[in-house]
Short mmCIF file of C-alpha atoms in Angstrom, two decimals:
data_model
loop_
_atom_site.label_atom_id
_atom_site.label_comp_id
_atom_site.label_asym_id
_atom_site.label_seq_id
_atom_site.Cartn_x
_atom_site.Cartn_y
_atom_site.Cartn_z
CA UNK A 1243 -13.04 20.73 50.62
CA UNK A 1244 -11.60 17.90 48.47
CA UNK A 1245 -13.51 16.98 45.34
CA UNK A 1246 -13.80 13.35 44.09
CA UNK A 1247 -10.89 12.21 41.92
CA UNK A 1248 -11.26 11.91 38.13
CA UNK A 1249 -11.72 8.13 37.68
CA UNK A 1250 -10.14 6.73 34.55
CA UNK A 1251 -10.49 3.52 32.54
CA UNK A 1252 -7.40 2.93 30.48
CA UNK A 1253 -7.51 0.76 27.34
CA UNK A 1254 -4.45 -0.04 25.27
CA UNK A 1255 -3.28 -3.35 23.82
CA UNK A 1256 0.46 -2.43 24.23
CA UNK A 1257 1.09 -3.59 27.68
CA UNK A 1258 4.25 -1.60 28.41
CA UNK A 1259 2.65 1.66 27.26
CA UNK A 1260 -0.55 0.95 29.20
CA UNK A 1261 1.40 0.14 32.39
CA UNK A 1262 3.62 3.13 32.07
CA UNK A 1263 0.75 5.46 31.36
CA UNK A 1264 -1.31 4.14 34.27
CA UNK A 1265 1.64 4.66 36.64
CA UNK A 1266 2.17 8.23 35.44
CA UNK A 1267 -1.50 9.12 35.65
CA UNK A 1268 -1.75 7.62 39.19
CA UNK A 1269 0.97 10.19 40.29
CA UNK A 1270 -1.64 12.92 39.75
CA UNK A 1271 -3.47 13.72 43.06
CA UNK A 1272 -6.78 14.22 41.37
CA UNK A 1273 -6.71 11.04 39.28
CA UNK A 1274 -7.59 7.40 40.07
CA UNK A 1275 -7.05 4.82 37.41
CA UNK A 1276 -9.80 2.32 38.20
CA UNK A 1277 -9.20 -0.23 35.40
CA UNK A 1278 -6.57 -1.20 32.80
CA UNK A 1279 -7.63 -3.38 29.87
CA UNK A 1280 -6.12 -4.39 26.50
CA UNK A 1281 -9.18 -4.56 24.15
CA UNK A 1282 -12.45 -2.83 23.36
CA UNK A 1283 -14.73 -5.49 24.73
CA UNK A 1284 -13.11 -5.30 28.15
CA UNK A 1285 -13.07 -1.44 27.93
CA UNK A 1286 -16.86 -1.53 27.58
CA UNK A 1287 -17.27 -4.00 30.47
CA UNK A 1288 -14.89 -1.83 32.67
CA UNK A 1289 -16.87 1.29 31.80
CA UNK A 1290 -20.05 -0.44 32.88
CA UNK A 1291 -18.48 -1.71 36.06
CA UNK A 1292 -16.81 1.53 37.20
CA UNK A 1293 -18.76 4.31 35.62
CA UNK A 1294 -15.52 6.33 35.08
CA UNK A 1295 -15.30 10.06 34.59
CA UNK A 1296 -13.02 9.49 31.56
CA UNK A 1297 -12.08 6.53 29.36
CA UNK A 1298 -8.66 6.85 27.74
CA UNK A 1299 -8.78 4.59 24.60
CA UNK A 1300 -6.13 3.52 22.13
CA UNK A 1301 -7.36 3.96 18.58
CA UNK A 1302 -5.93 0.69 17.33
CA UNK A 1303 -6.88 -2.38 19.49
CA UNK A 1304 -8.89 -5.45 19.03
CA UNK A 1305 -11.59 -6.62 18.36
CA UNK A 1306 -12.73 -3.23 16.96
CA UNK A 1307 -10.85 0.10 16.82
CA UNK A 1308 -11.18 2.71 19.43
CA UNK A 1309 -13.81 4.76 17.53
CA UNK A 1310 -16.19 1.71 17.53
CA UNK A 1311 -15.43 1.13 21.18
CA UNK A 1312 -16.20 4.74 21.90
CA UNK A 1313 -19.59 4.48 20.10
CA UNK A 1314 -20.43 1.43 22.24
CA UNK A 1315 -19.42 3.06 25.50
CA UNK A 1316 -21.12 6.39 24.91
CA UNK A 1317 -24.28 4.73 23.79
CA UNK A 1318 -24.59 3.09 27.20
CA UNK A 1319 -22.57 5.05 29.73
CA UNK A 1320 -22.32 8.67 30.80
CA UNK A 1321 -18.60 9.26 30.51
CA UNK A 1322 -16.07 11.19 28.42
CA UNK A 1323 -13.63 9.72 25.89
CA UNK A 1324 -10.02 10.65 25.20
CA UNK A 1325 -8.57 8.91 22.16
CA UNK A 1326 -4.80 8.33 21.78
CA UNK A 1327 -3.23 7.19 18.56
CA UNK A 1328 0.13 6.43 16.96
CA UNK A 1329 -1.16 7.12 13.48
CA UNK A 1330 -3.57 10.11 13.10
CA UNK A 1331 -5.31 9.49 9.81
CA UNK A 1332 -7.50 12.51 8.86
CA UNK A 1333 -10.78 10.61 8.58
CA UNK A 1334 -10.42 9.01 11.91
CA UNK A 1335 -10.72 12.32 13.66
CA UNK A 1336 -14.05 13.03 11.91
CA UNK A 1337 -15.34 9.61 12.92
CA UNK A 1338 -14.20 10.05 16.47
CA UNK A 1339 -15.88 13.46 16.87
CA UNK A 1340 -18.96 12.08 15.29
CA UNK A 1341 -18.91 9.29 17.85
CA UNK A 1342 -18.76 11.85 20.67
CA UNK A 1343 -15.08 11.62 21.52
CA UNK A 1344 -14.00 14.73 23.39
CA UNK A 1345 -10.24 14.45 23.36
CA UNK A 1346 -7.88 13.32 20.52
CA UNK A 1347 -4.13 13.27 21.01
CA UNK A 1348 -1.06 11.44 19.63
CA UNK A 1349 0.71 8.85 21.78
CA UNK A 1350 3.75 11.13 21.67
CA UNK A 1351 1.92 13.52 23.95
CA UNK A 1352 3.83 14.10 27.25
CA UNK A 1353 2.15 12.71 30.29
CA UNK A 1354 1.77 16.15 31.78
CA UNK A 1355 -0.05 17.46 28.71
CA UNK A 1356 -2.28 14.27 28.60
CA UNK A 1357 -3.21 14.91 32.28
CA UNK A 1358 -4.29 18.46 31.21
CA UNK A 1359 -6.34 17.08 28.39
CA UNK A 1360 -8.07 14.60 30.67
CA UNK A 1361 -9.03 17.43 33.10
CA UNK A 1362 -10.27 19.52 30.17
CA UNK A 1363 -12.44 16.67 28.91
CA UNK A 1364 -13.62 15.74 32.36
CA UNK A 1365 -14.84 19.31 32.78
CA UNK A 1366 -16.95 18.90 29.64
CA UNK A 1367 -14.77 20.67 27.11
CA UNK A 1368 -13.06 19.33 24.00
CA UNK A 1369 -9.38 19.09 23.05
CA UNK A 1370 -7.92 18.09 19.65
CA UNK A 1371 -4.23 18.03 19.07
CA UNK A 1372 -3.53 21.03 16.74
CA UNK A 1373 -1.45 19.02 14.21
CA UNK A 1374 -4.14 16.34 14.04
CA UNK A 1375 -6.79 18.97 13.52
CA UNK A 1376 -4.74 20.68 10.79
CA UNK A 1377 -4.19 17.26 9.04
CA UNK A 1378 -7.92 16.53 9.14
CA UNK A 1379 -8.73 19.92 7.53
CA UNK A 1380 -6.45 19.03 4.56
CA UNK A 1381 -7.62 15.38 4.37
CA UNK A 1382 -9.33 13.86 1.30
CA UNK A 1383 -13.15 13.94 1.43
CA UNK A 1384 -14.57 10.43 1.35
CA UNK A 1385 -16.19 9.66 -2.05
CA UNK A 1386 -17.93 6.55 -0.81
CA UNK A 1387 -21.50 6.11 0.31
CA UNK A 1388 -22.32 4.93 3.84
CA UNK A 1389 -23.37 1.58 2.44
CA UNK A 1390 -20.17 1.19 0.47
CA UNK A 1391 -18.23 1.94 3.68
CA UNK A 1392 -20.35 -0.60 5.56
CA UNK A 1393 -19.51 -3.24 2.95
CA UNK A 1394 -15.74 -2.46 2.96
CA UNK A 1395 -15.69 -2.44 6.74
CA UNK A 1396 -17.30 -5.87 6.75
CA UNK A 1397 -14.95 -7.23 4.14
CA UNK A 1398 -12.02 -6.66 6.44
CA UNK A 1399 -13.55 -9.16 8.89
CA UNK A 1400 -14.51 -11.83 6.33
CA UNK A 1401 -12.78 -13.94 3.76
CA UNK A 1402 -15.63 -14.10 1.28
CA UNK A 1403 -18.32 -11.74 -0.16
CA UNK A 1404 -20.88 -14.38 0.88
CA UNK A 1405 -19.91 -13.98 4.54
CA UNK A 1406 -20.07 -10.22 4.21
CA UNK A 1407 -23.49 -10.38 2.56
CA UNK A 1408 -24.76 -12.63 5.35
CA UNK A 1409 -23.53 -10.22 8.07
CA UNK A 1410 -25.18 -7.23 6.43
CA UNK A 1411 -28.32 -9.11 5.40
CA UNK A 1412 -27.81 -8.29 1.79
CA UNK A 1413 -27.86 -10.32 -1.42
CA UNK A 1414 -24.44 -11.40 -2.58
CA UNK A 1415 -24.92 -9.62 -5.81
CA UNK A 1416 -25.75 -6.36 -3.98
CA UNK A 1417 -22.56 -6.64 -2.06
CA UNK A 1418 -20.65 -7.31 -5.22
CA UNK A 1419 -22.09 -4.11 -6.71
CA UNK A 1420 -21.17 -2.05 -3.78
CA UNK A 1421 -17.58 -3.40 -3.82
CA UNK A 1422 -17.33 -2.81 -7.55
CA UNK A 1423 -18.50 0.80 -7.11
CA UNK A 1424 -16.02 1.41 -4.28
CA UNK A 1425 -13.17 -0.01 -6.41
CA UNK A 1426 -14.01 2.31 -9.19
CA UNK A 1427 -14.30 5.36 -7.08
CA UNK A 1428 -11.05 4.73 -5.31
CA UNK A 1429 -9.13 3.80 -8.45
CA UNK A 1430 -7.83 0.45 -7.11
CA UNK A 1431 -8.04 -3.08 -8.51
CA UNK A 1432 -9.37 -5.18 -5.70
CA UNK A 1433 -11.74 -5.14 -2.67
CA UNK A 1434 -8.67 -5.64 -0.39
CA UNK A 1435 -7.04 -2.56 -1.85
CA UNK A 1436 -10.25 -0.59 -1.52
CA UNK A 1437 -10.60 -1.60 2.07
CA UNK A 1438 -6.95 -0.73 2.76
CA UNK A 1439 -7.37 2.64 1.16
CA UNK A 1440 -10.47 3.36 3.15
CA UNK A 1441 -8.69 2.26 6.35
CA UNK A 1442 -5.60 4.42 5.64
CA UNK A 1443 -7.79 7.49 5.10
CA UNK A 1444 -9.71 6.72 8.32
CA UNK A 1445 -13.06 6.21 6.68
CA UNK A 1446 -13.60 2.81 8.19
#
């Protein structure tokens, strides 16, 4: 008796990679790529529309990164997430696992191996690339508070602290204090450098 195919929503903002990956996955008899999109917003919409078994998400795509997209999808839809990334920063894996992501692999993963990972995740198990896992174990612990991370995350989307304060419903002075504290803890000289450092470490 034939079982239903593993339905897949594929999200990657690099069109050539997305198209090639979709074509390769469609060669698998037990897979059906039901949607291809290039951003997190459309990935959420496609997940709502198709209710896929697995969503394969690129880590770095607009308007938010793949981890935030995973949070949004898993909060609303019963599915499984495989994250693929070109740059596996240690803190990102921790964020992804906390979000409920079940698979985490580099983009250099051969299509045959990715197919195995998708089957593993579809079956309810977890797979993390060993090199990414080892890197995460040796990564730097985040010295920032959750509120400091929220502020730095918001500053990457706004030009001024006033805009950040408005988004977070905080006083401008309070935001300034959080930014100053983050700058001091990270040993940098500006909020832009603090946000960049936090991003590079995968904390935001």
